[in-house]
Amino acid sequence: MKLVIVIVQDDVALDLIDSLTESGYRVTKLATTGGFLKSGNTTLLIGVEKEKLEEVLAILKEECKTRKQVVTSPSPVAGSTGVYVPYPVEIEIGGATVFVLDVDQHLKI
């Protein structure tokens, strides 16, 4: 058995959960916050048999596409102390961070 931990942005979480549950997978949803953009994330815990892991990963790849977004990042003004001027920076957002862990024991009590 495997434990798949998936971290995604909130805006794709519901569609991803729907796709996983429609395919017969049970999902536990945790609300989390990202460190870089300080935006809402969702962390999903999915217990899956080893033989079904590739199917779960395929669903993740289908639902969690990356995209570009422009954010405003503060930058120090040259020659000034403590003065910051915001400037736009294009970053890649979306996708998913996925951890796959071996499960030594699985119990339903």
PDB file of C-alpha atoms in Angstrom:
ATOM      1  CA  MET A   1       0.000   0.000   0.000  1.00  0.00           C
ATOM      2  CA  LYS A   2       1.091   3.583  -0.717  1.00  0.00           C
ATOM      3  CA  LEU A   3       0.201   6.922   0.826  1.00  0.00           C
ATOM      4  CA  VAL A   4       0.073   9.695  -1.759  1.00  0.00           C
ATOM      5  CA  ILE A   5       0.354  13.212  -0.341  1.00  0.00           C
ATOM      6  CA  VAL A   6      -0.644  15.862  -2.880  1.00  0.00           C
ATOM      7  CA  ILE A   7      -0.342  19.633  -2.401  1.00  0.00           C
ATOM      8  CA  VAL A   8      -2.338  21.735  -4.888  1.00  0.00           C
ATOM      9  CA  GLN A   9      -3.772  25.221  -5.102  1.00  0.00           C
ATOM     10  CA  ASP A  10      -7.289  25.641  -3.739  1.00  0.00           C
ATOM     11  CA  ASP A  11      -8.761  26.512  -7.146  1.00  0.00           C
ATOM     12  CA  VAL A  12      -8.036  23.043  -8.588  1.00  0.00           C
ATOM     13  CA  ALA A  13      -8.647  21.002  -5.444  1.00  0.00           C
ATOM     14  CA  LEU A  14     -12.391  20.442  -5.844  1.00  0.00           C
ATOM     15  CA  ASP A  15     -12.128  19.244  -9.450  1.00  0.00           C
ATOM     16  CA  LEU A  16      -9.251  16.972  -8.487  1.00  0.00           C
ATOM     17  CA  ILE A  17     -11.175  15.513  -5.549  1.00  0.00           C
ATOM     18  CA  ASP A  18     -14.189  14.935  -7.818  1.00  0.00           C
ATOM     19  CA  SER A  19     -12.040  13.099 -10.388  1.00  0.00           C
ATOM     20  CA  LEU A  20     -10.403  10.942  -7.734  1.00  0.00           C
ATOM     21  CA  THR A  21     -13.655  10.004  -5.981  1.00  0.00           C
ATOM     22  CA  GLU A  22     -15.418   9.300  -9.308  1.00  0.00           C
ATOM     23  CA  SER A  23     -12.584   6.865 -10.045  1.00  0.00           C
ATOM     24  CA  GLY A  24     -13.205   5.114  -6.728  1.00  0.00           C
ATOM     25  CA  TYR A  25     -10.432   6.605  -4.590  1.00  0.00           C
ATOM     26  CA  ARG A  26     -10.976   7.878  -1.068  1.00  0.00           C
ATOM     27  CA  VAL A  27      -9.440  11.257  -0.314  1.00  0.00           C
ATOM     28  CA  THR A  28      -8.810  13.178   2.897  1.00  0.00           C
ATOM     29  CA  LYS A  29      -8.616  16.958   2.401  1.00  0.00           C
ATOM     30  CA  LEU A  30      -6.551  19.271   4.617  1.00  0.00           C
ATOM     31  CA  ALA A  31      -6.513  23.069   4.320  1.00  0.00           C
ATOM     32  CA  THR A  32      -2.946  24.405   4.178  1.00  0.00           C
ATOM     33  CA  THR A  33      -1.148  27.638   3.289  1.00  0.00           C
ATOM     34  CA  GLY A  34       1.792  27.988   0.914  1.00  0.00           C
ATOM     35  CA  GLY A  35       4.951  29.745   2.014  1.00  0.00           C
ATOM     36  CA  PHE A  36       5.952  31.587  -1.170  1.00  0.00           C
ATOM     37  CA  LEU A  37       2.716  33.239  -2.305  1.00  0.00           C
ATOM     38  CA  LYS A  38       1.018  32.967   1.105  1.00  0.00           C
ATOM     39  CA  SER A  39      -2.045  31.660  -0.704  1.00  0.00           C
ATOM     40  CA  GLY A  40      -4.415  28.864   0.194  1.00  0.00           C
ATOM     41  CA  ASN A  41      -3.423  25.344  -0.684  1.00  0.00           C
ATOM     42  CA  THR A  42      -5.088  22.018  -0.233  1.00  0.00           C
ATOM     43  CA  THR A  43      -3.218  18.930   0.890  1.00  0.00           C
ATOM     44  CA  LEU A  44      -4.800  15.617  -0.056  1.00  0.00           C
ATOM     45  CA  LEU A  45      -4.040  12.262   1.528  1.00  0.00           C
ATOM     46  CA  ILE A  46      -4.806   9.259  -0.674  1.00  0.00           C
ATOM     47  CA  GLY A  47      -4.283   5.667   0.382  1.00  0.00           C
ATOM     48  CA  VAL A  48      -3.880   3.452  -2.662  1.00  0.00           C
ATOM     49  CA  GLU A  49      -2.836  -0.082  -3.469  1.00  0.00           C
ATOM     50  CA  LYS A  50       0.554  -0.293  -5.183  1.00  0.00           C
ATOM     51  CA  GLU A  51      -1.053  -1.603  -8.392  1.00  0.00           C
ATOM     52  CA  LYS A  52      -3.314   1.472  -8.648  1.00  0.00           C
ATOM     53  CA  LEU A  53      -0.598   4.095  -8.055  1.00  0.00           C
ATOM     54  CA  GLU A  54      -0.020   4.846 -11.752  1.00  0.00           C
ATOM     55  CA  GLU A  55      -3.747   5.444 -12.265  1.00  0.00           C
ATOM     56  CA  VAL A  56      -3.801   7.979  -9.414  1.00  0.00           C
ATOM     57  CA  LEU A  57      -0.705   9.717 -10.799  1.00  0.00           C
ATOM     58  CA  ALA A  58      -2.350   9.914 -14.234  1.00  0.00           C
ATOM     59  CA  ILE A  59      -5.397  11.632 -12.713  1.00  0.00           C
ATOM     60  CA  LEU A  60      -3.099  14.105 -10.943  1.00  0.00           C
ATOM     61  CA  LYS A  61      -1.247  14.907 -14.182  1.00  0.00           C
ATOM     62  CA  GLU A  62      -4.537  15.451 -16.009  1.00  0.00           C
ATOM     63  CA  GLU A  63      -6.098  17.737 -13.394  1.00  0.00           C
ATOM     64  CA  CYS A  64      -3.060  19.685 -12.130  1.00  0.00           C
ATOM     65  CA  LYS A  65      -1.746  21.734 -15.037  1.00  0.00           C
ATOM     66  CA  THR A  66       0.810  24.513 -14.530  1.00  0.00           C
ATOM     67  CA  ARG A  67       0.239  28.045 -15.802  1.00  0.00           C
ATOM     68  CA  LYS A  68       1.933  31.440 -15.767  1.00  0.00           C
ATOM     69  CA  GLN A  69       0.816  34.281 -13.471  1.00  0.00           C
ATOM     70  CA  VAL A  70       2.147  37.773 -12.952  1.00  0.00           C
ATOM     71  CA  VAL A  71       2.635  38.754  -9.304  1.00  0.00           C
ATOM     72  CA  THR A  72       3.953  41.945  -7.782  1.00  0.00           C
ATOM     73  CA  SER A  73       7.223  41.520  -5.933  1.00  0.00           C
ATOM     74  CA  PRO A  74       8.787  44.265  -3.816  1.00  0.00           C
ATOM     75  CA  SER A  75      12.291  45.324  -4.829  1.00  0.00           C
ATOM     76  CA  PRO A  76      14.642  47.678  -2.989  1.00  0.00           C
ATOM     77  CA  VAL A  77      15.248  50.948  -4.815  1.00  0.00           C
ATOM     78  CA  ALA A  78      18.956  51.393  -5.552  1.00  0.00           C
ATOM     79  CA  GLY A  79      20.629  53.904  -3.262  1.00  0.00           C
ATOM     80  CA  SER A  80      17.674  54.074  -0.851  1.00  0.00           C
ATOM     81  CA  THR A  81      17.335  52.481   2.529  1.00  0.00           C
ATOM     82  CA  GLY A  82      14.152  50.678   3.364  1.00  0.00           C
ATOM     83  CA  VAL A  83      12.262  51.820   0.251  1.00  0.00           C
ATOM     84  CA  TYR A  84      10.611  49.118  -1.820  1.00  0.00           C
ATOM     85  CA  VAL A  85       9.011  49.563  -5.225  1.00  0.00           C
ATOM     86  CA  PRO A  86       6.765  46.773  -6.477  1.00  0.00           C
ATOM     87  CA  TYR A  87       7.473  45.342  -9.903  1.00  0.00           C
ATOM     88  CA  PRO A  88       5.713  42.557 -11.835  1.00  0.00           C
ATOM     89  CA  VAL A  89       7.307  39.122 -11.976  1.00  0.00           C
ATOM     90  CA  GLU A  90       5.971  36.235 -14.046  1.00  0.00           C
ATOM     91  CA  ILE A  91       5.974  32.948 -12.162  1.00  0.00           C
ATOM     92  CA  GLU A  92       4.730  29.441 -12.865  1.00  0.00           C
ATOM     93  CA  ILE A  93       1.865  28.355 -10.623  1.00  0.00           C
ATOM     94  CA  GLY A  94      -0.359  25.360 -10.394  1.00  0.00           C
ATOM     95  CA  GLY A  95       0.702  21.821 -10.851  1.00  0.00           C
ATOM     96  CA  ALA A  96       1.076  19.643  -7.799  1.00  0.00           C
ATOM     97  CA  THR A  97       3.700  18.624  -5.317  1.00  0.00           C
ATOM     98  CA  VAL A  98       3.374  14.877  -4.829  1.00  0.00           C
ATOM     99  CA  PHE A  99       4.954  12.607  -2.231  1.00  0.00           C
ATOM    100  CA  VAL A 100       4.534   8.835  -2.443  1.00  0.00           C
ATOM    101  CA  LEU A 101       5.266   6.937   0.762  1.00  0.00           C
ATOM    102  CA  ASP A 102       5.306   3.248   1.568  1.00  0.00           C
ATOM    103  CA  VAL A 103       2.745   2.208   4.180  1.00  0.00           C
ATOM    104  CA  ASP A 104       3.894  -0.546   6.512  1.00  0.00           C
ATOM    105  CA  GLN A 105       0.484  -1.092   8.058  1.00  0.00           C
ATOM    106  CA  HIS A 106      -3.046   0.000   7.222  1.00  0.00           C
ATOM    107  CA  LEU A 107      -5.899  -0.440   9.700  1.00  0.00           C
ATOM    108  CA  LYS A 108      -9.571   0.546   9.672  1.00  0.00           C
ATOM    109  CA  ILE A 109     -10.817   0.526  13.237  1.00  0.00           C
TER     110      ILE A 109
END
